[in-house]
Coordinates of C-alpha atoms in Angstrom, one line a residue:
M1 CA -29.0 4.6 -41.8
L2 CA -29.8 1.4 -39.9
L3 CA -25.6 2.4 -38.8
S4 CA -27.0 5.9 -38.1
E5 CA -30.4 5.5 -36.1
T6 CA -28.9 2.6 -34.3
V7 CA -26.0 4.5 -32.5
S8 CA -28.4 6.8 -31.7
L9 CA -31.1 5.2 -29.7
L10 CA -27.9 2.8 -27.9
F11 CA -27.1 6.4 -26.8
C12 CA -30.3 7.8 -25.7
L13 CA -30.6 4.8 -24.1
I14 CA -27.7 4.9 -21.9
L15 CA -29.0 8.6 -21.1
V16 CA -32.0 7.8 -19.8
L17 CA -29.4 4.4 -18.0
A18 CA -27.7 7.7 -16.0
A19 CA -30.8 9.8 -15.3
G20 CA -32.5 7.3 -13.7
S21 CA -29.7 7.1 -11.6
G22 CA -28.4 10.1 -11.2
S23 CA -32.1 10.6 -9.8
T24 CA -31.3 7.4 -6.6
R25 CA -29.0 9.2 -6.3
E26 CA -30.4 11.8 -5.8
H27 CA -33.1 10.7 -3.5
K28 CA -30.7 8.9 -0.4
D29 CA -29.2 12.8 -0.5
L30 CA -33.0 14.8 0.0
C31 CA -33.4 12.0 2.3
S32 CA -31.3 12.4 4.2
T33 CA -30.5 15.9 4.2
C34 CA -33.8 15.5 5.3
R35 CA -33.4 13.2 8.9
Q36 CA -30.2 15.4 8.7
I37 CA -32.8 18.4 9.6
V38 CA -35.0 17.1 11.4
D39 CA -31.7 15.5 14.1
N40 CA -30.8 19.2 14.2
F41 CA -34.1 20.5 14.4
N42 CA -34.9 18.5 17.6
K43 CA -31.7 19.8 19.1
G44 CA -32.7 22.9 19.2
F45 CA -35.4 21.9 20.5
E46 CA -34.0 20.3 23.8
R47 CA -31.3 23.5 23.8
T48 CA -34.3 26.0 23.6
A49 CA -36.9 24.1 25.9
N50 CA -35.1 25.5 30.0
K51 CA -35.2 29.2 27.8
N52 CA -38.3 32.8 28.3
F53 CA -38.5 35.5 26.7
G54 CA -34.8 36.9 28.2
G55 CA -36.5 40.6 29.3
G56 CA -38.0 42.6 32.0
N57 CA -40.7 40.8 32.6
T58 CA -41.9 37.3 31.5
A59 CA -45.1 36.7 33.2
W60 CA -46.3 40.1 31.3
E61 CA -45.1 38.6 27.8
E62 CA -46.1 35.3 28.6
R63 CA -49.5 36.8 29.2
K64 CA -49.8 38.9 27.1
L65 CA -48.4 37.0 23.8
S66 CA -47.7 34.0 25.1
K67 CA -46.0 30.6 25.8
Y68 CA -42.0 31.0 25.0
E69 CA -41.6 27.2 24.7
T70 CA -44.8 27.8 21.8
S71 CA -43.7 31.1 20.6
E72 CA -43.2 31.4 16.7
I73 CA -39.5 33.5 18.9
R74 CA -38.2 30.0 19.9
L75 CA -39.3 28.0 16.5
V76 CA -37.9 30.9 14.4
E77 CA -34.3 30.2 17.4
I78 CA -34.3 26.1 15.7
L79 CA -34.4 26.7 12.2
E80 CA -31.5 29.8 12.7
G81 CA -29.7 27.2 13.7
L82 CA -30.8 23.5 11.6
C83 CA -27.9 24.3 8.9
D84 CA -24.3 25.2 8.7
S85 CA -23.9 27.6 6.9
G86 CA -21.9 26.6 3.7
S87 CA -24.2 23.5 3.1
F88 CA -26.4 24.6 -0.4
E89 CA -28.5 21.1 -0.1
C90 CA -30.3 22.0 4.2
N91 CA -30.9 25.9 3.4
H92 CA -32.5 25.3 0.7
M93 CA -34.6 22.8 1.7
V94 CA -35.4 25.3 4.6
E95 CA -36.1 27.6 2.9
E96 CA -38.2 25.9 1.2
H97 CA -40.1 24.4 3.3
E98 CA -40.4 27.2 5.7
E99 CA -43.9 28.2 6.1
H100 CA -44.0 23.3 6.4
F101 CA -42.2 24.6 9.7
E102 CA -44.9 27.2 10.3
T103 CA -47.8 25.3 9.9
W104 CA -45.9 21.5 11.7
W105 CA -45.2 23.9 14.9
F106 CA -48.8 26.2 15.6
K107 CA -50.9 23.7 14.0
R108 CA -50.6 19.5 13.3
K109 CA -47.5 19.0 16.0
T110 CA -49.5 18.5 19.3
K111 CA -51.4 15.7 16.9
H112 CA -48.2 13.9 14.7
P113 CA -44.9 14.5 16.8
D114 CA -43.0 13.0 15.2
L115 CA -41.6 15.1 12.9
L116 CA -39.9 13.1 10.9
K117 CA -43.2 11.4 9.5
W118 CA -45.3 14.2 8.9
F119 CA -42.7 16.7 7.6
C120 CA -39.6 13.5 5.4
I121 CA -42.7 11.0 5.0
E122 CA -46.0 11.9 4.9
T123 CA -45.0 16.3 3.7
I124 CA -42.5 16.6 1.6
K125 CA -42.2 13.0 0.1
V126 CA -37.9 12.6 0.0
C127 CA -37.8 9.8 2.4
C128 CA -40.4 6.5 3.0
P129 CA -40.5 4.5 6.5
K130 CA -37.9 1.6 7.1
G131 CA -38.0 -1.4 6.0
T132 CA -39.4 -0.1 2.7
F133 CA -38.2 2.7 -0.7
G134 CA -38.9 3.7 -3.7
P135 CA -41.1 6.1 -5.5
D136 CA -44.6 4.7 -3.6
C137 CA -42.2 2.9 -0.1
N138 CA -42.7 0.1 -1.3
T139 CA -42.0 -2.7 0.9
C140 CA -38.4 -4.4 1.2
V141 CA -38.0 -8.3 0.2
G142 CA -38.9 -10.3 3.8
G143 CA -40.3 -7.5 5.3
A144 CA -40.3 -3.7 7.2
E145 CA -39.0 -5.4 10.3
R146 CA -37.0 -8.1 9.3
P147 CA -36.4 -6.1 5.6
C148 CA -33.8 -9.4 3.4
H149 CA -35.0 -11.5 5.9
G150 CA -32.0 -9.9 8.9
N151 CA -29.1 -11.2 6.7
G152 CA -28.6 -7.7 4.3
R153 CA -29.5 -4.2 3.6
C154 CA -32.7 -3.8 1.2
D155 CA -31.6 -0.6 -1.3
G156 CA -33.0 2.3 -1.4
D157 CA -34.0 1.3 2.3
G158 CA -35.4 4.4 4.6
T159 CA -35.8 7.2 1.3
R160 CA -37.4 6.8 -2.4
G161 CA -34.3 6.0 -3.8
G162 CA -33.1 2.3 -4.6
D163 CA -34.7 0.0 -6.8
G164 CA -35.4 -2.8 -3.3
K165 CA -32.3 -5.7 -4.9
C166 CA -31.3 -6.8 -0.8
S167 CA -26.6 -6.6 -0.6
C168 CA -26.3 -9.6 1.3
D169 CA -23.3 -9.4 4.5
D170 CA -22.0 -11.5 5.3
G171 CA -21.9 -15.6 4.6
Y172 CA -24.5 -15.3 3.0
E173 CA -25.9 -14.4 -0.7
G174 CA -29.3 -14.9 -2.8
D175 CA -32.2 -12.2 -4.1
F176 CA -33.3 -13.3 -0.1
C177 CA -30.2 -13.1 1.7
L178 CA -31.7 -17.1 3.1
D179 CA -29.2 -18.9 0.7
C180 CA -25.7 -19.5 2.3
A181 CA -22.7 -18.0 0.4
E182 CA -19.4 -20.8 -0.4
R183 CA -17.0 -21.6 2.8
F184 CA -20.6 -21.1 5.4
Y185 CA -23.2 -23.5 6.2
N186 CA -27.3 -23.4 7.9
E187 CA -28.0 -24.2 11.0
E188 CA -31.3 -23.3 11.1
R189 CA -33.2 -22.8 7.9
N190 CA -37.1 -21.6 7.1
D191 CA -39.1 -19.9 4.3
T192 CA -38.5 -16.8 6.2
F193 CA -35.4 -17.6 8.5
S194 CA -32.0 -18.6 7.7
L195 CA -28.3 -18.3 10.0
C196 CA -25.7 -19.0 8.3
K197 CA -22.4 -20.7 10.1
E198 CA -18.8 -20.5 8.7
C199 CA -17.2 -23.8 8.2
Y200 CA -13.5 -24.3 9.1
P201 CA -11.5 -23.3 8.1
S202 CA -9.9 -26.5 6.1
C203 CA -13.3 -26.7 4.3
T204 CA -14.6 -25.3 0.7
K205 CA -17.8 -26.6 1.4
C206 CA -19.1 -28.0 4.6
S207 CA -22.8 -29.7 6.3
G208 CA -20.7 -28.4 9.6
G209 CA -18.7 -27.8 12.5
T210 CA -16.1 -29.5 12.2
A211 CA -12.9 -30.9 10.3
Q212 CA -15.6 -34.1 10.5
D213 CA -17.4 -31.9 8.3
C214 CA -16.0 -31.1 5.3
E215 CA -17.5 -31.8 2.2
E216 CA -14.5 -30.2 0.0
C217 CA -11.7 -29.1 0.8
R218 CA -9.9 -26.5 0.8
D219 CA -5.9 -25.4 -1.4
G220 CA -3.9 -26.6 0.4
W221 CA -5.9 -28.7 2.7
E222 CA -6.3 -33.5 2.0
E223 CA -9.0 -35.7 3.0
D224 CA -6.9 -38.3 5.4
Q225 CA -7.8 -41.6 5.7
E226 CA -11.1 -40.9 8.8
G227 CA -12.9 -38.0 5.6
T228 CA -11.1 -35.0 7.5
C229 CA -9.6 -32.0 6.4
V230 CA -6.0 -31.7 6.9
D231 CA -3.2 -29.6 6.6
I232 CA -0.3 -30.7 4.3
D233 CA 2.8 -30.1 4.7
E234 CA 4.7 -27.9 2.0
C235 CA 7.3 -27.2 3.2
S236 CA 8.6 -31.3 2.9
S237 CA 7.6 -31.7 -0.5
D238 CA 9.6 -33.0 -3.3
P239 CA 10.3 -31.1 -5.5
F240 CA 11.3 -28.3 -2.2
P241 CA 9.2 -25.4 -3.1
C242 CA 11.6 -22.2 -1.8
K243 CA 15.4 -21.4 -3.7
E244 CA 18.6 -22.2 -2.5
K245 CA 19.5 -19.9 1.2
E246 CA 15.9 -19.9 2.0
Y247 CA 13.8 -21.8 5.0
C248 CA 10.5 -23.4 4.6
L249 CA 7.5 -22.1 7.1
N250 CA 4.9 -23.8 6.8
N251 CA 1.4 -23.1 7.8
D252 CA -2.7 -24.3 7.6
G253 CA -3.7 -24.3 4.1
S254 CA -0.1 -22.1 2.4
Y255 CA 3.7 -21.9 3.7
S256 CA 6.0 -18.9 3.1
C257 CA 10.2 -18.9 2.1
S258 CA 12.1 -17.0 4.2
V259 CA 15.7 -15.3 3.3
C260 CA 18.7 -17.8 6.0
D261 CA 20.7 -15.6 7.7
S262 CA 24.0 -14.3 6.3
R263 CA 26.0 -16.3 8.9
C264 CA 24.4 -19.5 6.8
S265 CA 25.2 -21.4 4.2
G266 CA 21.6 -23.2 3.8
C267 CA 19.6 -23.7 6.0
K268 CA 16.5 -25.3 7.7
G269 CA 14.8 -21.8 10.3
P270 CA 15.6 -18.2 10.9
G271 CA 19.1 -17.6 12.7
P272 CA 23.0 -18.8 12.9
G273 CA 21.7 -21.6 15.0
N274 CA 19.8 -23.3 12.3
C275 CA 21.9 -23.1 9.7
L276 CA 22.6 -26.3 7.6
A277 CA 25.8 -25.4 6.8
C278 CA 28.3 -22.4 7.1
S279 CA 29.0 -19.1 5.1
E280 CA 32.8 -19.0 3.9
G281 CA 34.3 -16.6 7.1
Y282 CA 32.3 -18.1 9.3
K283 CA 32.7 -21.5 12.0
D284 CA 30.0 -24.1 14.0
E285 CA 31.0 -23.9 17.4
E286 CA 28.1 -25.9 19.6
G287 CA 25.7 -25.8 17.0
T288 CA 25.9 -21.7 16.1
C289 CA 27.5 -20.7 13.6
T290 CA 30.5 -17.5 14.6
D291 CA 32.7 -14.8 13.0
V292 CA 36.3 -16.5 12.2
D293 CA 38.3 -14.0 13.5
E294 CA 41.3 -14.3 10.3
C295 CA 44.1 -12.2 12.2
E296 CA 44.5 -14.7 15.2
L297 CA 44.8 -17.0 12.8
P298 CA 48.4 -19.1 12.5
D299 CA 49.8 -17.8 9.2
K300 CA 48.8 -14.5 9.0
V301 CA 46.9 -12.8 6.3
C302 CA 48.1 -8.7 5.8
T303 CA 51.4 -9.8 4.3
E304 CA 52.4 -7.3 3.0
E305 CA 55.1 -4.4 5.4
H306 CA 53.8 -2.0 7.4
Q307 CA 50.3 -3.8 7.0
E308 CA 48.0 -4.4 9.9
C309 CA 44.9 -6.7 10.4
V310 CA 41.0 -5.7 11.4
N311 CA 38.3 -8.4 11.6
T312 CA 35.4 -7.3 10.1
K313 CA 32.2 -9.4 9.8
G314 CA 32.8 -13.2 8.1
S315 CA 36.3 -11.3 6.6
Y316 CA 38.5 -9.6 7.7
K317 CA 40.0 -5.8 5.8
C318 CA 44.0 -4.9 6.0
L319 CA 44.9 -0.8 6.3
C320 CA 48.6 0.7 6.8
E321 CA 50.1 1.3 10.1
S322 CA 49.8 4.7 11.1
G323 CA 52.4 6.9 9.8
F324 CA 51.7 5.2 6.0
Q325 CA 49.4 5.0 3.5
E326 CA 48.4 3.2 0.7
Q327 CA 50.6 4.1 -3.7
D328 CA 49.4 1.3 -5.7
G329 CA 49.4 -0.7 -3.8
V330 CA 51.3 -1.2 -0.7
C331 CA 52.4 0.5 2.0
V332 CA 54.3 4.1 1.6
P333 CA 55.6 6.5 4.7
Q334 CA 52.8 10.0 4.5
P335 CA 55.2 12.9 2.4
E336 CA 56.1 15.4 6.4
T337 CA 53.9 18.8 6.0
E338 CA 55.4 22.2 6.2
E339 CA 55.5 23.2 9.5
S340 CA 54.2 27.5 10.3
E341 CA 54.7 29.9 13.3
E342 CA 50.7 29.8 13.7
E343 CA 49.7 26.5 13.0
P344 CA 51.7 24.3 14.6
A345 CA 51.7 20.6 12.5
S346 CA 49.5 18.0 14.6
D347 CA 47.1 15.2 14.3
T348 CA 43.2 16.8 14.4
E349 CA 40.7 14.8 12.6
D350 CA 40.6 16.8 10.1
S351 CA 43.7 15.6 8.8
P352 CA 42.9 12.9 5.1
T353 CA 44.6 9.9 6.1
T354 CA 44.7 7.7 3.3
D355 CA 45.1 4.0 5.0
K356 CA 43.4 0.8 3.4
V357 CA 45.5 -1.1 1.8
T358 CA 43.3 -4.2 0.6
E359 CA 39.5 -5.7 1.5
R360 CA 38.3 -8.7 1.2
E361 CA 35.0 -9.8 2.1
D362 CA 32.8 -12.8 1.9
L363 CA 30.5 -13.0 0.7

C-alpha cells in the first residue's frame, strides 16, 4: 500500500510540473500573438492614413457620418488585416476581444495612444512591460531598465510567464550575470555593473588580457621561465605523435596529422618536395620525388614476345602489341574474323580487344 501511494504521489508531481511548463509556454505564446496583432494593427493604421470613404461625395459623408480617419469603416478595414487566415491563435484572440478594439478606437485612443500597453498589458493581461515577468509582472533581476544587469536574458521578460531567472551572455555566469565565466576576466566590476573580457588564448584563468596575465595555462600550452603560457610543439615530442607515412603540423595549443604524398615514403610536410625518401617507382630529382619511366630503362621490363611497355605513375604495364591478345599469360595473334559483303572487316571502336598481358603496380 505504501509503494502504491508513493507511485501515485510521484505521478501527480510529474503532472503538476508538466502543467506548469505548459502554462509558461502558453503565456509566452499568448503575449507573442498579442504583440503581432498590435504590430499588424499599427501597420494597418499607417496603410489607411490617407484614405477616405471612396464615395462620390466624401465631404457630405464626413459631415453627415463622421470623418473616415476615426470611422468604424476604417476600424473594420484594419481589423480584417490583422491575422492570416490559417492563424487560429491570432483570429481567436481578435474575435474574443473585438469589443476592446472598438472601445479603444472610439473612447481610449486619445488618452491611451500606446495600444500594446493598453490592450496586451493592462486590459487582457497577456504581456508585461519590458524588464518584468510572470503573472504579477515582477521586476527582473538587475531592474527593468537592465535585466540581468545587461549581461543576460530574464526568463519570461515582457510576458506573463517565466520564472525571472537569468540566462547569461557568453563570458558571464552566476545568478546575477555579474561573474566572469572561465577564460574571461573582469575589466570593471561593482555591485550593479560587470564588464568581462576574454583572456589571452593560452589562458584558462587570467587577471588581464595578455599572455603574461595567465594564472593557469590551457591544455596544449605550458609556462615558460618568465611565467608566460607558450605553445607546446607536439610535433617535436618523443614519441612522434603521428602515424607512419603521416606528417605533423603544429598549431596554437594543439597539432594535426596529415597523410604524406603518395610519392613519399615518409615525409616532413605536404607535397613531393618534403619526402624523407621516395616511394618505389619514384626517384629524387633536385629534392623532389618524380616518376621513374621504367619503359626507358636500359634493361627491358617487358620481356615476353609481342609485348610493349606503357609507363604509369610509379609503375608500368606490359600490353600486347596491336594484332595480338593475351591468352594464358602470353600474346597470341588475334583470330581472323570472316568478312561479309554487307560489312567488310575493319577495326572499329566497338571491336572488342583484349591486349593486357601483365600489369605491375608498385604501391
